[in-house]
């Protein structure tokens, strides 16, 4: 029979945003359980939690209690693997897409960061009004509370540009991104003002790819590149409901070559600022 620590009859402690570590831990529990030939109900009886709790843990939807870890360890061979893995469990980072979390952590320690965007203003350059409009347009629609969480995380992430003044940030953005309307003229001017303000920072380099430019090296889509403190280069690409961290040396090298080529094809930082100032003046 489940004891008083079993609270999943109503699954009241389900994680609102499961982390990668929770999903990985759950997959290990499931693999060990299946290797032992136990159903969820049988395993639940051994660890004195319901099969619903077992399912929630295995799917990464619940942070396992210490008692769950201890009993699961004993029931599945007492190898110490689950105890050690449990030390590294973290809850999901609210406000960040699951596929972006690892890259966001790498950004915080990177010694350089390069971003090419053809869809929207890069997150690190967004004004609050622009970011709010982006989140308000997401599908499925987020709750008011969820929207405020997303917005708070985005605004916090922007601070990197100021808090890490010795880290070079390079941005290459298509001109049409800055022309796309998202609100009234005042909101558009505020967005351009904030982009111009950030591009004045000595560690920020912004280049715009003008509308009348020819086909270029990064037509496969947006990409980000960074260098770690250890000198390792990584890349990140994102699409609909997914993102991919790229560590393969040859693939990262290819993406870096494309980015470097696009640098020579885009406007200079000075001319890019001039273009954005003209766009602002047209509003």
mmCIF file of C-alpha atoms in Angstrom:
data_model
loop_
_atom_site.group_PDB
_atom_site.id
_atom_site.type_symbol
_atom_site.label_atom_id
_atom_site.label_comp_id
_atom_site.label_asym_id
_atom_site.label_seq_id
_atom_site.Cartn_x
_atom_site.Cartn_y
_atom_site.Cartn_z
ATOM 1 C CA UNK A 1 0.000 0.000 0.000
ATOM 2 C CA UNK A 2 1.260 3.510 -0.767
ATOM 3 C CA UNK A 3 2.373 5.443 2.314
ATOM 4 C CA UNK A 4 1.780 9.090 3.197
ATOM 5 C CA UNK A 5 4.628 10.222 0.937
ATOM 6 C CA UNK A 6 2.646 9.150 -2.121
ATOM 7 C CA UNK A 7 1.047 12.393 -3.293
ATOM 8 C CA UNK A 8 0.434 11.504 -6.921
ATOM 9 C CA UNK A 9 -3.122 10.339 -6.605
ATOM 10 C CA UNK A 10 -3.880 13.788 -7.981
ATOM 11 C CA UNK A 11 -0.326 14.296 -9.331
ATOM 12 C CA UNK A 12 -0.216 17.564 -7.422
ATOM 13 C CA UNK A 13 3.562 17.896 -7.614
ATOM 14 C CA UNK A 14 3.913 17.530 -11.374
ATOM 15 C CA UNK A 15 6.754 19.682 -12.692
ATOM 16 C CA UNK A 16 5.352 22.557 -14.773
ATOM 17 C CA UNK A 17 8.406 22.495 -17.034
ATOM 18 C CA UNK A 18 10.385 19.204 -16.856
ATOM 19 C CA UNK A 19 14.160 19.530 -17.104
ATOM 20 C CA UNK A 20 16.501 17.395 -19.185
ATOM 21 C CA UNK A 21 17.981 15.896 -16.016
ATOM 22 C CA UNK A 22 14.523 14.788 -14.805
ATOM 23 C CA UNK A 23 13.766 13.162 -18.142
ATOM 24 C CA UNK A 24 17.137 11.395 -18.162
ATOM 25 C CA UNK A 25 16.754 10.155 -14.588
ATOM 26 C CA UNK A 26 13.265 8.894 -15.378
ATOM 27 C CA UNK A 27 14.497 7.048 -18.456
ATOM 28 C CA UNK A 28 17.152 5.303 -16.354
ATOM 29 C CA UNK A 29 14.558 4.266 -13.755
ATOM 30 C CA UNK A 30 12.326 2.902 -16.493
ATOM 31 C CA UNK A 31 15.166 0.989 -18.158
ATOM 32 C CA UNK A 32 16.239 -0.603 -14.858
ATOM 33 C CA UNK A 33 12.638 -1.447 -13.965
ATOM 34 C CA UNK A 34 12.005 -3.098 -17.317
ATOM 35 C CA UNK A 35 15.314 -4.962 -17.085
ATOM 36 C CA UNK A 36 14.147 -6.325 -13.741
ATOM 37 C CA UNK A 37 10.923 -7.511 -15.398
ATOM 38 C CA UNK A 38 8.665 -5.363 -13.235
ATOM 39 C CA UNK A 39 5.504 -3.564 -14.290
ATOM 40 C CA UNK A 40 4.910 -0.066 -12.956
ATOM 41 C CA UNK A 41 2.342 -1.419 -10.539
ATOM 42 C CA UNK A 42 4.735 -4.139 -9.275
ATOM 43 C CA UNK A 43 7.601 -1.683 -8.952
ATOM 44 C CA UNK A 44 5.299 0.825 -7.228
ATOM 45 C CA UNK A 45 4.380 -1.788 -4.640
ATOM 46 C CA UNK A 46 8.073 -2.366 -3.877
ATOM 47 C CA UNK A 47 8.907 1.310 -3.458
ATOM 48 C CA UNK A 48 5.556 2.038 -1.738
ATOM 49 C CA UNK A 49 4.440 4.606 -4.296
ATOM 50 C CA UNK A 50 1.554 4.302 -6.710
ATOM 51 C CA UNK A 51 2.037 3.295 -10.332
ATOM 52 C CA UNK A 52 0.979 6.852 -11.222
ATOM 53 C CA UNK A 53 3.918 8.248 -9.262
ATOM 54 C CA UNK A 54 6.244 5.777 -10.960
ATOM 55 C CA UNK A 55 4.935 6.883 -14.343
ATOM 56 C CA UNK A 56 5.364 10.570 -13.488
ATOM 57 C CA UNK A 57 8.966 10.037 -12.399
ATOM 58 C CA UNK A 58 9.800 7.910 -15.435
ATOM 59 C CA UNK A 59 8.388 10.541 -17.795
ATOM 60 C CA UNK A 60 10.305 13.333 -16.045
ATOM 61 C CA UNK A 61 7.118 14.981 -14.832
ATOM 62 C CA UNK A 62 7.902 14.776 -11.135
ATOM 63 C CA UNK A 63 10.951 15.427 -8.961
ATOM 64 C CA UNK A 64 11.444 12.122 -7.095
ATOM 65 C CA UNK A 65 11.346 12.200 -3.299
ATOM 66 C CA UNK A 66 14.458 11.074 -1.451
ATOM 67 C CA UNK A 67 12.484 8.069 -0.192
ATOM 68 C CA UNK A 68 11.587 7.145 -3.790
ATOM 69 C CA UNK A 69 15.250 7.220 -4.805
ATOM 70 C CA UNK A 70 16.332 5.094 -1.839
ATOM 71 C CA UNK A 71 13.625 2.460 -2.287
ATOM 72 C CA UNK A 72 14.101 2.372 -6.060
ATOM 73 C CA UNK A 73 17.822 1.862 -5.560
ATOM 74 C CA UNK A 74 17.202 -1.094 -3.244
ATOM 75 C CA UNK A 75 14.576 -2.585 -5.545
ATOM 76 C CA UNK A 76 16.744 -2.336 -8.658
ATOM 77 C CA UNK A 77 20.037 -3.848 -7.593
ATOM 78 C CA UNK A 78 21.463 -1.323 -5.126
ATOM 79 C CA UNK A 79 24.247 -0.317 -7.537
ATOM 80 C CA UNK A 80 24.343 3.295 -6.345
ATOM 81 C CA UNK A 81 23.563 4.581 -9.853
ATOM 82 C CA UNK A 82 20.246 6.181 -8.935
ATOM 83 C CA UNK A 83 21.618 7.812 -5.787
ATOM 84 C CA UNK A 84 24.475 9.359 -7.758
ATOM 85 C CA UNK A 85 22.199 10.462 -10.598
ATOM 86 C CA UNK A 86 19.716 12.026 -8.176
ATOM 87 C CA UNK A 87 22.387 14.442 -6.928
ATOM 88 C CA UNK A 88 22.368 16.141 -10.327
ATOM 89 C CA UNK A 89 18.610 16.548 -10.683
ATOM 90 C CA UNK A 90 17.426 20.073 -11.387
ATOM 91 C CA UNK A 91 14.009 21.501 -12.019
ATOM 92 C CA UNK A 92 13.112 22.979 -15.378
ATOM 93 C CA UNK A 93 14.119 26.556 -16.064
ATOM 94 C CA UNK A 94 10.868 28.451 -16.365
ATOM 95 C CA UNK A 95 10.660 30.766 -19.335
ATOM 96 C CA UNK A 96 13.076 28.832 -21.530
ATOM 97 C CA UNK A 97 12.115 26.255 -24.136
ATOM 98 C CA UNK A 98 13.395 22.807 -23.204
ATOM 99 C CA UNK A 99 15.535 22.588 -26.335
ATOM 100 C CA UNK A 100 17.157 25.982 -25.626
ATOM 101 C CA UNK A 101 18.131 25.510 -21.983
ATOM 102 C CA UNK A 102 21.506 23.905 -22.565
ATOM 103 C CA UNK A 103 22.511 26.598 -25.037
ATOM 104 C CA UNK A 104 21.334 29.320 -22.629
ATOM 105 C CA UNK A 105 23.646 27.897 -19.960
ATOM 106 C CA UNK A 106 26.555 27.868 -22.409
ATOM 107 C CA UNK A 107 25.858 31.492 -23.350
ATOM 108 C CA UNK A 108 26.477 32.565 -19.764
ATOM 109 C CA UNK A 109 30.092 31.346 -19.816
ATOM 110 C CA UNK A 110 30.975 31.790 -23.503
ATOM 111 C CA UNK A 111 33.984 33.938 -24.390
ATOM 112 C CA UNK A 112 32.383 34.980 -27.698
ATOM 113 C CA UNK A 113 28.928 34.713 -29.249
ATOM 114 C CA UNK A 114 27.785 35.118 -32.866
ATOM 115 C CA UNK A 115 24.153 35.246 -33.988
ATOM 116 C CA UNK A 116 22.558 35.314 -37.452
ATOM 117 C CA UNK A 117 18.806 35.935 -37.568
ATOM 118 C CA UNK A 118 16.335 36.107 -40.450
ATOM 119 C CA UNK A 119 13.062 35.646 -38.503
ATOM 120 C CA UNK A 120 12.944 38.121 -35.637
ATOM 121 C CA UNK A 121 15.074 40.520 -33.637
ATOM 122 C CA UNK A 122 17.569 38.433 -31.604
ATOM 123 C CA UNK A 123 16.450 37.966 -27.997
ATOM 124 C CA UNK A 124 19.466 39.816 -26.578
ATOM 125 C CA UNK A 125 18.502 42.916 -28.590
ATOM 126 C CA UNK A 126 14.724 42.890 -28.090
ATOM 127 C CA UNK A 127 12.805 45.678 -26.415
ATOM 128 C CA UNK A 128 10.269 44.686 -23.778
ATOM 129 C CA UNK A 129 7.400 45.661 -26.058
ATOM 130 C CA UNK A 130 8.781 43.577 -28.913
ATOM 131 C CA UNK A 131 9.368 40.551 -26.668
ATOM 132 C CA UNK A 132 5.847 40.829 -25.257
ATOM 133 C CA UNK A 133 4.391 40.923 -28.782
ATOM 134 C CA UNK A 134 6.394 37.805 -29.714
ATOM 135 C CA UNK A 135 5.143 35.871 -26.685
ATOM 136 C CA UNK A 136 1.558 37.084 -27.108
ATOM 137 C CA UNK A 137 1.586 35.649 -30.610
ATOM 138 C CA UNK A 138 2.725 32.163 -29.621
ATOM 139 C CA UNK A 139 0.571 29.089 -30.211
ATOM 140 C CA UNK A 140 -0.613 27.528 -27.979
ATOM 141 C CA UNK A 141 -1.588 30.721 -26.176
ATOM 142 C CA UNK A 142 0.202 31.137 -22.840
ATOM 143 C CA UNK A 143 -1.498 32.262 -19.641
ATOM 144 C CA UNK A 144 -0.963 35.778 -18.318
ATOM 145 C CA UNK A 145 1.287 34.344 -15.614
ATOM 146 C CA UNK A 146 3.226 32.294 -18.152
ATOM 147 C CA UNK A 147 3.678 35.320 -20.388
ATOM 148 C CA UNK A 148 5.102 37.388 -17.524
ATOM 149 C CA UNK A 149 7.522 34.558 -16.697
ATOM 150 C CA UNK A 150 8.708 34.347 -20.295
ATOM 151 C CA UNK A 151 9.116 38.101 -20.433
ATOM 152 C CA UNK A 152 11.055 38.265 -17.159
ATOM 153 C CA UNK A 153 13.495 35.585 -18.319
ATOM 154 C CA UNK A 154 14.005 37.339 -21.671
ATOM 155 C CA UNK A 155 14.693 40.681 -19.987
ATOM 156 C CA UNK A 156 17.097 39.031 -17.530
ATOM 157 C CA UNK A 157 18.956 37.316 -20.370
ATOM 158 C CA UNK A 158 19.485 40.667 -22.139
ATOM 159 C CA UNK A 159 21.645 41.863 -19.251
ATOM 160 C CA UNK A 160 24.536 39.731 -20.502
ATOM 161 C CA UNK A 161 25.499 42.446 -22.961
ATOM 162 C CA UNK A 162 26.157 44.851 -20.076
ATOM 163 C CA UNK A 163 27.322 42.407 -17.416
ATOM 164 C CA UNK A 164 29.976 40.809 -19.652
ATOM 165 C CA UNK A 165 31.630 43.854 -21.288
ATOM 166 C CA UNK A 166 34.780 41.966 -22.354
ATOM 167 C CA UNK A 167 32.840 39.281 -24.255
ATOM 168 C CA UNK A 168 32.365 40.105 -27.958
ATOM 169 C CA UNK A 169 28.797 39.705 -29.222
ATOM 170 C CA UNK A 170 28.303 39.692 -32.988
ATOM 171 C CA UNK A 171 24.866 39.972 -34.612
ATOM 172 C CA UNK A 172 23.957 39.754 -38.292
ATOM 173 C CA UNK A 173 20.267 40.426 -38.951
ATOM 174 C CA UNK A 174 18.214 40.695 -42.132
ATOM 175 C CA UNK A 175 16.788 44.180 -42.812
ATOM 176 C CA UNK A 176 13.242 42.865 -43.217
ATOM 177 C CA UNK A 177 13.316 41.766 -39.563
ATOM 178 C CA UNK A 178 13.502 45.408 -38.457
ATOM 179 C CA UNK A 179 10.797 46.445 -40.917
ATOM 180 C CA UNK A 180 8.213 43.921 -39.730
ATOM 181 C CA UNK A 181 5.431 45.680 -37.828
ATOM 182 C CA UNK A 182 4.463 44.431 -34.390
ATOM 183 C CA UNK A 183 2.723 47.441 -32.867
ATOM 184 C CA UNK A 184 2.215 51.156 -33.396
ATOM 185 C CA UNK A 185 4.870 53.636 -34.526
ATOM 186 C CA UNK A 186 5.895 54.427 -30.938
ATOM 187 C CA UNK A 187 6.555 50.750 -30.174
ATOM 188 C CA UNK A 188 8.525 50.364 -33.393
ATOM 189 C CA UNK A 189 10.641 53.418 -32.549
ATOM 190 C CA UNK A 190 11.275 52.060 -29.049
ATOM 191 C CA UNK A 191 12.432 48.747 -30.504
ATOM 192 C CA UNK A 192 14.828 50.467 -32.930
ATOM 193 C CA UNK A 193 16.060 52.824 -30.175
ATOM 194 C CA UNK A 194 16.953 49.882 -27.951
ATOM 195 C CA UNK A 195 18.701 48.023 -30.757
ATOM 196 C CA UNK A 196 20.691 51.169 -31.553
ATOM 197 C CA UNK A 197 21.529 51.657 -27.866
ATOM 198 C CA UNK A 198 22.874 48.138 -27.497
ATOM 199 C CA UNK A 199 24.811 48.302 -30.733
ATOM 200 C CA UNK A 200 26.739 51.275 -29.303
ATOM 201 C CA UNK A 201 28.331 49.030 -26.680
ATOM 202 C CA UNK A 202 31.994 48.394 -27.472
ATOM 203 C CA UNK A 203 31.561 44.632 -27.156
ATOM 204 C CA UNK A 204 28.560 44.510 -29.522
ATOM 205 C CA UNK A 205 28.876 44.384 -33.316
ATOM 206 C CA UNK A 206 25.630 44.632 -35.304
ATOM 207 C CA UNK A 207 25.496 44.198 -39.072
ATOM 208 C CA UNK A 208 22.381 44.330 -41.230
ATOM 209 C CA UNK A 209 21.856 42.385 -44.448
ATOM 210 C CA UNK A 210 20.026 44.893 -46.693
ATOM 211 C CA UNK A 211 16.934 44.012 -48.694
ATOM 212 C CA UNK A 212 18.708 44.621 -51.970
ATOM 213 C CA UNK A 213 21.585 42.267 -51.177
ATOM 214 C CA UNK A 214 22.172 39.166 -53.279
ATOM 215 C CA UNK A 215 21.755 35.565 -52.148
ATOM 216 C CA UNK A 216 24.240 34.846 -49.390
ATOM 217 C CA UNK A 217 26.010 32.152 -47.372
ATOM 218 C CA UNK A 218 23.467 31.634 -44.572
ATOM 219 C CA UNK A 219 20.282 30.964 -46.502
ATOM 220 C CA UNK A 220 19.772 27.655 -44.662
ATOM 221 C CA UNK A 221 18.422 29.585 -41.680
ATOM 222 C CA UNK A 222 19.350 31.235 -38.380
ATOM 223 C CA UNK A 223 22.408 30.035 -36.497
ATOM 224 C CA UNK A 224 24.325 30.846 -33.334
ATOM 225 C CA UNK A 225 27.966 30.112 -32.619
ATOM 226 C CA UNK A 226 30.005 30.416 -29.452
ATOM 227 C CA UNK A 227 33.414 29.651 -28.009
ATOM 228 C CA UNK A 228 33.745 28.153 -24.533
ATOM 229 C CA UNK A 229 36.410 29.184 -21.987
ATOM 230 C CA UNK A 230 38.271 25.975 -22.970
ATOM 231 C CA UNK A 231 38.459 27.108 -26.591
ATOM 232 C CA UNK A 232 35.823 24.703 -27.886
ATOM 233 C CA UNK A 233 33.486 25.974 -30.604
ATOM 234 C CA UNK A 234 29.800 25.001 -30.619
ATOM 235 C CA UNK A 235 26.788 25.931 -32.726
ATOM 236 C CA UNK A 236 23.040 26.000 -32.299
ATOM 237 C CA UNK A 237 20.232 25.961 -34.857
ATOM 238 C CA UNK A 238 16.522 26.227 -34.192
ATOM 239 C CA UNK A 239 13.305 25.455 -36.035
ATOM 240 C CA UNK A 240 9.648 24.799 -35.294
ATOM 241 C CA UNK A 241 9.369 23.335 -31.774
ATOM 242 C CA UNK A 242 12.971 22.132 -31.730
ATOM 243 C CA UNK A 243 16.560 23.190 -31.395
ATOM 244 C CA UNK A 244 19.848 21.416 -32.021
ATOM 245 C CA UNK A 245 23.152 21.883 -30.222
ATOM 246 C CA UNK A 246 25.939 21.114 -32.697
ATOM 247 C CA UNK A 247 29.267 19.871 -31.381
ATOM 248 C CA UNK A 248 30.694 18.084 -34.439
ATOM 249 C CA UNK A 249 33.940 19.914 -35.258
ATOM 250 C CA UNK A 250 33.518 19.746 -39.041
ATOM 251 C CA UNK A 251 29.905 20.931 -38.966
ATOM 252 C CA UNK A 252 30.672 23.797 -36.589
ATOM 253 C CA UNK A 253 33.627 24.791 -38.774
ATOM 254 C CA UNK A 254 31.363 24.886 -41.834
ATOM 255 C CA UNK A 255 28.794 27.050 -40.045
ATOM 256 C CA UNK A 256 31.560 29.380 -38.833
ATOM 257 C CA UNK A 257 32.824 29.741 -42.401
ATOM 258 C CA UNK A 258 29.334 30.644 -43.589
ATOM 259 C CA UNK A 259 28.954 33.209 -40.816
ATOM 260 C CA UNK A 260 32.353 34.756 -41.544
ATOM 261 C CA UNK A 261 31.458 34.971 -45.238
ATOM 262 C CA UNK A 262 28.162 36.680 -44.420
ATOM 263 C CA UNK A 263 30.052 39.234 -42.349
ATOM 264 C CA UNK A 264 31.738 40.406 -45.547
ATOM 265 C CA UNK A 265 28.406 40.441 -47.403
ATOM 266 C CA UNK A 266 26.457 42.450 -44.817
ATOM 267 C CA UNK A 267 26.644 46.191 -44.222
ATOM 268 C CA UNK A 268 29.395 47.485 -41.949
ATOM 269 C CA UNK A 269 28.386 48.277 -38.354
ATOM 270 C CA UNK A 270 28.456 52.012 -39.173
ATOM 271 C CA UNK A 271 26.295 51.625 -42.267
ATOM 272 C CA UNK A 272 23.985 49.257 -40.389
ATOM 273 C CA UNK A 273 23.387 51.876 -37.709
ATOM 274 C CA UNK A 274 22.726 54.434 -40.426
ATOM 275 C CA UNK A 275 20.113 52.145 -41.991
ATOM 276 C CA UNK A 276 18.336 51.585 -38.658
ATOM 277 C CA UNK A 277 18.344 55.335 -37.969
ATOM 278 C CA UNK A 278 16.731 55.929 -41.373
ATOM 279 C CA UNK A 279 14.104 53.268 -40.660
ATOM 280 C CA UNK A 280 13.331 54.998 -37.382
ATOM 281 C CA UNK A 281 13.016 58.327 -39.120
ATOM 282 C CA UNK A 282 10.452 56.876 -41.524
ATOM 283 C CA UNK A 283 8.066 55.988 -38.693
#
